[in-house]
Amino acid sequence: MRTLESLGDLRSKTVIVRCDLNVPLKDGVITDDGRIRASLTTIRELREAGARVVLISHLGRPEGRPEAKYSLQPVAVRMAELLEAPVAFVPETVGAAATAAVEALRDGDVVLLENLRFNAGETSKDDAARRTFAEQLAAFGEAFVSDGFGVVHRKQASVYDLAQLLPSAAGRLVAGELEVLQRLTESPERPYTVVLGGSKVSDKLGVISHLLQRVDTLLIGGGMLFTFLAAQGHKVGASLLEADQLDTVRGYLAEADRLGVRIVLPTDIVVAAGFAADAAHEVVAADAIESSSFGAAGLGLDIGPESSAAFASVIADSATVFWNGPMGVFEMAAFAEGTRTVARALTETDGFTVVGGGDSAAAVRALGFSDNQFGHISTGGGASLEYLEGKNLPGLEVLA
Ligand code: ADP
Ligand code: MG
């Protein structure tokens, strides 16, 4: 992986930096500036080296044309506050105004261009369309720094194509994330435990086959646990279930047996009458979900207290823990306890702990934990999972 050092002396050079400044906004106000903060290390270093810094990023999912609610303008304001330096903002990504703003830069100056996804070329599946947009971006600078870890698994113009058009290197954020992920895949200290949960069940099942070769224990919570319970022959009421994945999951259970990997499933479940914060709920045995007063209409929204305690004790004895996916619907207080208990266990173990995933990171913050209580909180959920799955990430491959 090429790092900033490989770009040589950057004084008076114009450097394009792909960041992931995709922060959550509510009525134009940034509700979590974590991704802006995570981008500062590289930007500061480039300014100190005398580079002229052109920041590019996406925000949200606009469909290839400008949409005011996805403007990066509020990000420029917050970035300037955090950097304690002016950050110019250009309300277009490529064009005469952008060119003029880049040409006006002096050593150490920073400009942020408008949302990359206002241009259809950014995410186009058509190689030529992507390439054309990447060439327009490349014309702005003499070097490219890839520091948007959250997008390195995407084959997009500003991530993949642009890196091939200029001397390019990984920024500090990407390099740091990679160091942590390598520690998890190459020689993790044992016992190594992975905790999986969340709602994107079929997305995440893929990581399991890869993890089975590497981990000592898998703890399964969140929405995917019901597919496991069903694979073992239990009824799961109205809980999240991916019926077409049952055979795959049975395969994983058999494979785990063969490899001596422990897959720990919850023994008790918080079952609710409906998907609502104030829904009636009770704790029942995991193999008797339909025995709750809600019968077959009940749905599991959290792991129960016995399961949380069991998960916490495995985590306490682990030397390495990777966690992706909340244990339950943590957004509703009645179903947040499993996630809270697992988060607390991570903060208390002596082992090296990594939290990956947008909602998982949001969950630990929402539940009152702070980032420094964990070994590492990844800025990219999809990217970190794909890396752990052993997939090739296009945005990293081009920096090899
Ligand atoms: P991440 O972003 O960390 O990768 P996901 O996006 O996969 O995590 O999942 C997060 C969501 O999973 C949360 O919004 C949470 O409410 C939901 N979730 C967790 N457990 C359940 C469950 N038992 N049923 C339905 N949704 C669940
Ligand atoms: Mg998510």
XYZ file of C-alpha atoms and ligand atoms in Angstrom:
428
model
C 0.000 0.000 0.000
C 1.503 3.311 -1.077
C 1.335 5.930 1.682
C 1.799 9.723 1.622
C 5.573 9.327 1.772
C 5.524 7.845 -1.738
C 4.282 11.177 -3.135
C 7.509 12.949 -2.233
C 7.750 16.677 -1.561
C 4.288 18.199 -1.864
C 5.175 21.862 -1.352
C 3.218 24.026 -3.801
C 1.670 20.915 -5.342
C -2.078 20.640 -5.769
C -3.267 17.452 -4.094
C -6.760 16.025 -4.548
C -8.008 14.214 -1.451
C -11.001 11.852 -1.670
C -12.609 11.949 1.775
C -15.764 10.328 3.092
C -17.588 13.400 4.399
C -20.961 11.672 4.158
C -22.253 12.945 7.503
C -25.853 12.642 8.701
C -27.787 15.911 8.268
C -31.083 16.933 9.790
C -32.644 20.105 8.340
C -29.219 21.177 7.091
C -27.557 20.648 10.474
C -24.823 18.029 10.905
C -25.909 15.579 13.616
C -22.635 13.609 13.845
C -19.360 15.110 12.596
C -17.347 11.911 13.216
C -16.411 11.492 9.566
C -15.177 15.089 9.272
C -13.009 14.619 12.352
C -11.667 11.337 10.994
C -10.484 13.172 7.867
C -8.504 15.874 9.664
C -5.207 14.025 10.216
C -4.414 13.740 6.519
C -5.593 17.256 5.690
C -3.504 18.791 8.482
C -0.451 16.883 7.379
C -0.842 17.986 3.767
C -1.280 21.635 4.794
C 1.822 21.455 6.949
C 3.725 20.013 3.990
C 2.729 23.118 1.991
C 0.339 21.327 -0.350
C -2.669 23.026 -1.955
C -5.541 20.803 -0.889
C -8.619 20.023 -3.012
C -11.156 17.987 -1.026
C -13.744 15.845 -2.807
C -16.506 13.701 -1.281
C -20.025 12.413 -1.738
C -22.941 12.996 0.618
C -26.069 10.875 0.617
C -27.465 9.320 -2.524
C -28.385 12.045 -5.040
C -29.074 10.578 -8.452
C -26.421 12.137 -10.632
C -27.736 15.716 -10.495
C -27.657 18.577 -7.972
C -30.089 18.389 -5.049
C -29.816 21.160 -2.467
C -30.378 18.886 0.520
C -27.237 16.913 -0.356
C -24.941 19.941 -0.629
C -21.568 19.675 1.106
C -21.726 23.365 2.017
C -22.465 22.744 5.745
C -19.528 20.332 5.792
C -17.162 23.076 4.592
C -18.319 25.292 7.466
C -17.773 22.563 10.077
C -14.472 21.523 8.515
C -13.181 25.107 8.791
C -14.129 25.204 12.489
C -12.356 21.923 13.213
C -9.272 22.805 11.139
C -9.192 26.335 12.550
C -8.444 27.489 9.014
C -10.520 28.749 6.102
C -12.092 26.115 3.861
C -13.342 27.565 0.582
C -16.446 25.948 -0.865
C -17.308 25.695 -4.567
C -20.945 24.953 -5.436
C -19.958 22.691 -8.325
C -17.642 19.712 -8.715
C -16.161 20.406 -12.135
C -16.504 23.510 -14.298
C -15.211 27.051 -14.572
C -15.875 28.041 -10.943
C -14.159 24.923 -9.619
C -11.177 25.477 -11.912
C -10.864 29.102 -10.807
C -11.054 28.156 -7.119
C -8.358 25.510 -7.520
C -6.119 27.912 -9.433
C -6.493 30.512 -6.688
C -5.108 28.163 -4.015
C -1.862 29.095 -2.292
C 0.359 26.722 -0.293
C -1.568 25.291 2.663
C -4.985 26.440 1.395
C -8.004 24.129 1.354
C -10.995 24.048 -0.988
C -13.967 21.663 -0.851
C -15.764 20.932 -4.124
C -19.497 20.160 -4.262
C -20.937 16.628 -3.894
C -19.342 14.226 -6.382
C -22.622 12.381 -6.840
C -24.217 15.457 -8.404
C -22.405 14.110 -11.486
C -23.690 10.908 -13.058
C -20.149 9.843 -13.944
C -19.196 9.272 -10.309
C -21.133 6.058 -9.761
C -21.718 5.075 -13.392
C -21.415 1.389 -14.298
C -20.161 2.513 -17.696
C -16.356 2.510 -17.586
C -16.059 5.293 -20.172
C -18.498 7.611 -18.373
C -16.658 7.088 -15.092
C -13.326 7.608 -16.750
C -14.424 10.891 -18.354
C -15.506 12.286 -15.009
C -12.294 11.045 -13.360
C -10.260 12.823 -16.043
C -12.062 16.087 -15.315
C -11.192 15.674 -11.634
C -7.599 14.666 -12.360
C -7.082 17.912 -14.299
C -7.277 19.800 -10.985
C -4.212 18.265 -9.354
C -0.776 16.765 -9.475
C -1.325 13.982 -6.925
C -4.231 11.993 -5.469
C -4.766 10.863 -1.895
C -7.425 8.249 -1.207
C -8.740 8.715 2.321
C -12.438 7.819 2.132
C -12.319 4.434 3.818
C -16.122 4.115 3.698
C -16.015 3.950 -0.124
C -12.880 1.920 -0.900
C -15.048 -1.112 -1.707
C -16.745 0.878 -4.496
C -15.535 1.007 -8.087
C -16.356 4.693 -8.508
C -14.721 7.493 -10.493
C -13.221 9.351 -7.524
C -12.172 6.159 -5.764
C -10.943 3.823 -8.474
C -10.434 5.614 -11.804
C -8.925 8.811 -10.446
C -6.259 6.854 -8.561
C -5.023 5.501 -11.885
C -4.719 8.921 -13.499
C -2.373 10.625 -11.016
C 0.430 9.604 -8.676
C -1.699 8.232 -5.838
C -1.417 7.053 -2.255
C -3.528 6.066 0.737
C -4.189 8.800 3.277
C -3.667 8.298 7.004
C -7.267 7.271 7.690
C -7.275 4.537 5.062
C -3.812 3.345 6.121
C -4.885 3.250 9.784
C -8.095 1.327 9.067
C -6.124 -1.151 7.030
C -3.587 -1.717 9.761
C -6.394 -2.665 12.140
C -8.076 -4.962 9.630
C -4.776 -6.681 8.889
C -4.342 -7.288 12.593
C -7.749 -9.012 12.534
C -7.058 -11.176 9.507
C -3.374 -12.024 9.630
C -2.450 -12.961 13.161
C -5.211 -12.046 15.593
C -4.381 -12.715 19.204
C -6.464 -15.609 20.486
C -9.079 -16.272 21.611
C -10.604 -14.331 18.720
C -14.329 -13.623 18.960
C -16.573 -12.037 16.339
C -19.976 -10.660 17.311
C -22.452 -10.330 14.446
C -25.873 -8.726 14.472
C -27.818 -6.012 12.694
C -30.463 -6.295 10.035
C -28.680 -6.829 6.707
C -28.821 -10.568 7.115
C -27.982 -11.907 3.667
C -25.294 -9.212 3.251
C -23.557 -10.445 6.342
C -23.938 -14.184 6.008
C -21.157 -14.088 3.411
C -18.608 -12.968 5.964
C -19.349 -16.007 8.111
C -17.842 -18.610 5.782
C -14.616 -16.621 5.744
C -14.613 -16.003 9.490
C -15.131 -19.689 10.285
C -11.587 -20.300 9.025
C -10.202 -17.727 11.441
C -12.148 -17.217 14.642
C -12.544 -19.230 17.820
C -16.056 -18.078 18.648
C -18.914 -16.430 16.746
C -21.650 -14.745 18.762
C -24.830 -14.274 16.775
C -27.449 -11.660 17.688
C -29.583 -9.083 15.860
C -31.855 -9.930 12.965
C -29.731 -12.791 11.642
C -30.088 -14.932 14.750
C -33.602 -15.965 13.708
C -32.375 -17.544 10.494
C -29.988 -19.593 12.653
C -32.744 -20.610 15.074
C -34.982 -21.571 12.156
C -32.127 -23.583 10.616
C -32.046 -25.569 13.848
C -35.738 -26.292 13.447
C -37.217 -23.705 15.809
C -40.211 -21.504 15.076
C -39.428 -17.768 15.133
C -42.882 -16.151 14.946
C -42.873 -12.905 12.964
C -39.155 -12.233 13.535
C -36.805 -11.254 10.702
C -36.167 -14.454 8.727
C -34.398 -15.137 5.445
C -35.998 -18.415 4.439
C -33.846 -18.761 1.312
C -30.706 -18.745 3.466
C -31.648 -21.689 5.682
C -29.535 -24.217 3.801
C -26.555 -21.860 3.760
C -26.856 -21.402 7.497
C -27.134 -25.161 8.078
C -23.925 -25.464 6.071
C -22.217 -22.937 8.342
C -23.314 -24.795 11.450
C -21.915 -28.072 10.099
C -18.694 -26.386 8.981
C -18.257 -24.790 12.407
C -18.630 -28.216 14.014
C -16.030 -29.678 11.719
C -13.553 -26.844 12.368
C -14.149 -26.743 16.110
C -15.423 -23.157 15.945
C -17.993 -22.301 18.561
C -21.136 -20.575 17.238
C -23.040 -19.196 20.205
C -26.704 -18.434 19.680
C -28.901 -16.650 22.203
C -30.815 -18.852 24.640
C -33.439 -16.220 25.412
C -35.115 -13.550 23.307
C -37.068 -10.353 23.990
C -40.235 -10.934 21.995
C -42.595 -8.020 21.236
C -46.194 -7.727 20.132
C -45.167 -5.396 17.294
C -42.335 -3.290 15.861
C -42.853 -0.231 18.047
C -41.072 1.487 20.927
C -44.060 0.998 23.221
C -44.987 -2.539 22.109
C -45.741 -5.057 24.881
C -42.814 -7.464 25.270
C -41.596 -10.421 27.279
C -38.541 -12.649 27.539
C -38.936 -16.234 26.349
C -36.632 -19.164 25.602
C -35.037 -18.955 22.151
C -36.389 -22.385 21.208
C -39.941 -21.422 22.165
C -40.449 -17.966 20.661
C -44.063 -18.672 19.767
C -44.820 -19.599 23.385
C -44.997 -15.902 24.316
C -48.418 -14.352 24.863
C -48.213 -12.995 21.312
C -48.000 -16.471 19.777
C -46.915 -16.658 16.146
C -47.402 -12.869 15.817
C -44.597 -12.115 18.287
C -41.294 -10.855 16.912
C -37.859 -10.978 18.481
C -36.389 -7.500 18.848
C -33.466 -8.129 21.209
C -31.437 -10.901 22.787
C -32.508 -11.706 26.361
C -30.597 -11.055 29.613
C -29.265 -14.619 29.940
C -27.855 -14.436 26.391
C -26.377 -10.959 26.950
C -24.583 -12.221 30.060
C -23.274 -15.260 28.204
C -22.026 -13.088 25.310
C -20.388 -10.685 27.781
C -18.520 -13.503 29.476
C -17.129 -14.816 26.153
C -16.022 -11.257 25.301
C -14.366 -10.857 28.712
C -12.187 -13.896 27.975
C -11.256 -12.830 24.433
C -7.949 -11.332 23.314
C -9.443 -9.964 20.077
C -13.059 -8.952 19.429
C -14.628 -7.632 16.217
C -18.213 -6.467 16.474
C -20.562 -5.619 13.620
C -24.290 -5.147 13.962
C -26.461 -4.208 16.952
C -27.870 -7.096 19.024
C -31.393 -5.701 18.844
C -33.432 -2.691 17.817
C -31.302 -0.402 19.991
C -33.107 2.695 18.667
C -35.998 1.726 20.965
C -35.057 1.788 24.656
C -36.978 -1.415 25.435
C -34.819 -3.352 22.964
C -31.404 -1.738 23.566
C -30.233 -3.793 26.535
C -28.500 -6.566 24.569
C -26.529 -4.011 22.533
C -25.665 -2.065 25.688
C -24.412 -5.189 27.488
C -22.243 -6.243 24.549
C -20.874 -2.694 24.156
C -20.053 -2.546 27.861
C -18.316 -5.940 27.670
C -16.142 -4.618 24.846
C -15.148 -1.600 26.933
C -14.273 -3.830 29.888
C -12.276 -6.621 28.266
C -8.484 -6.411 28.167
C -8.583 -7.640 24.581
C -8.206 -5.558 21.403
C -11.682 -4.452 20.310
C -12.928 -3.205 16.958
C -16.413 -1.885 16.193
C -17.347 -1.769 12.500
C -20.563 -0.634 10.850
C -22.411 2.664 10.637
C -25.270 1.673 12.907
C -23.003 -0.178 15.314
C -20.814 2.904 15.737
C -23.914 5.094 16.089
C -25.311 2.629 18.659
C -22.305 2.771 20.954
C -22.340 6.580 20.833
C -26.119 6.783 21.323
C -25.840 4.486 24.340
C -23.357 6.874 25.921
C -20.036 5.155 25.289
C -17.137 7.169 23.909
C -14.879 6.259 21.015
C -11.765 5.931 23.156
C -13.304 3.098 25.198
C -12.805 0.863 22.163
C -9.608 -0.216 20.442
C -10.894 1.089 17.130
C -14.172 2.268 15.654
C -14.136 1.818 11.920
C -15.536 4.573 9.687
C -16.597 2.018 7.074
C -19.009 -0.816 7.783
C -19.386 -2.249 4.294
C -15.721 -1.772 3.504
C -14.497 -3.440 6.690
C -16.836 -6.418 6.280
C -15.809 -6.924 2.657
C -12.171 -6.811 3.691
C -12.796 -9.426 6.382
C -14.627 -11.520 3.796
C -11.401 -11.614 1.830
C -12.865 -9.688 -1.105
C -10.726 -7.469 -3.300
C -11.541 -3.831 -2.648
C -11.124 -1.838 -5.899
C -10.142 1.369 -4.098
C -7.315 -0.403 -2.261
C -6.142 -2.486 -5.174
C -5.323 0.637 -7.188
C -3.056 1.819 -4.368
C -1.112 -1.442 -4.117
P -24.384 -1.826 10.725
O -24.762 -0.519 10.082
O -23.676 -1.623 12.025
O -23.629 -2.722 9.790
P -26.958 -2.953 10.146
O -27.240 -1.824 9.234
O -26.797 -4.304 9.571
O -25.733 -2.607 11.108
O -28.166 -3.118 11.181
C -28.579 -2.113 12.075
C -30.040 -2.240 12.345
O -30.384 -3.546 12.745
C -30.497 -1.343 13.459
O -31.255 -0.294 12.907
C -31.344 -2.264 14.357
O -32.567 -1.674 14.741
C -31.583 -3.465 13.463
N -31.862 -4.708 14.205
C -31.120 -5.294 15.156
N -31.734 -6.384 15.639
C -32.914 -6.500 14.984
C -34.014 -7.415 15.054
N -34.009 -8.420 15.905
N -35.052 -7.195 14.226
C -35.057 -6.156 13.364
N -34.057 -5.260 13.251
C -32.996 -5.430 14.059
Mg -26.336 -0.015 8.757
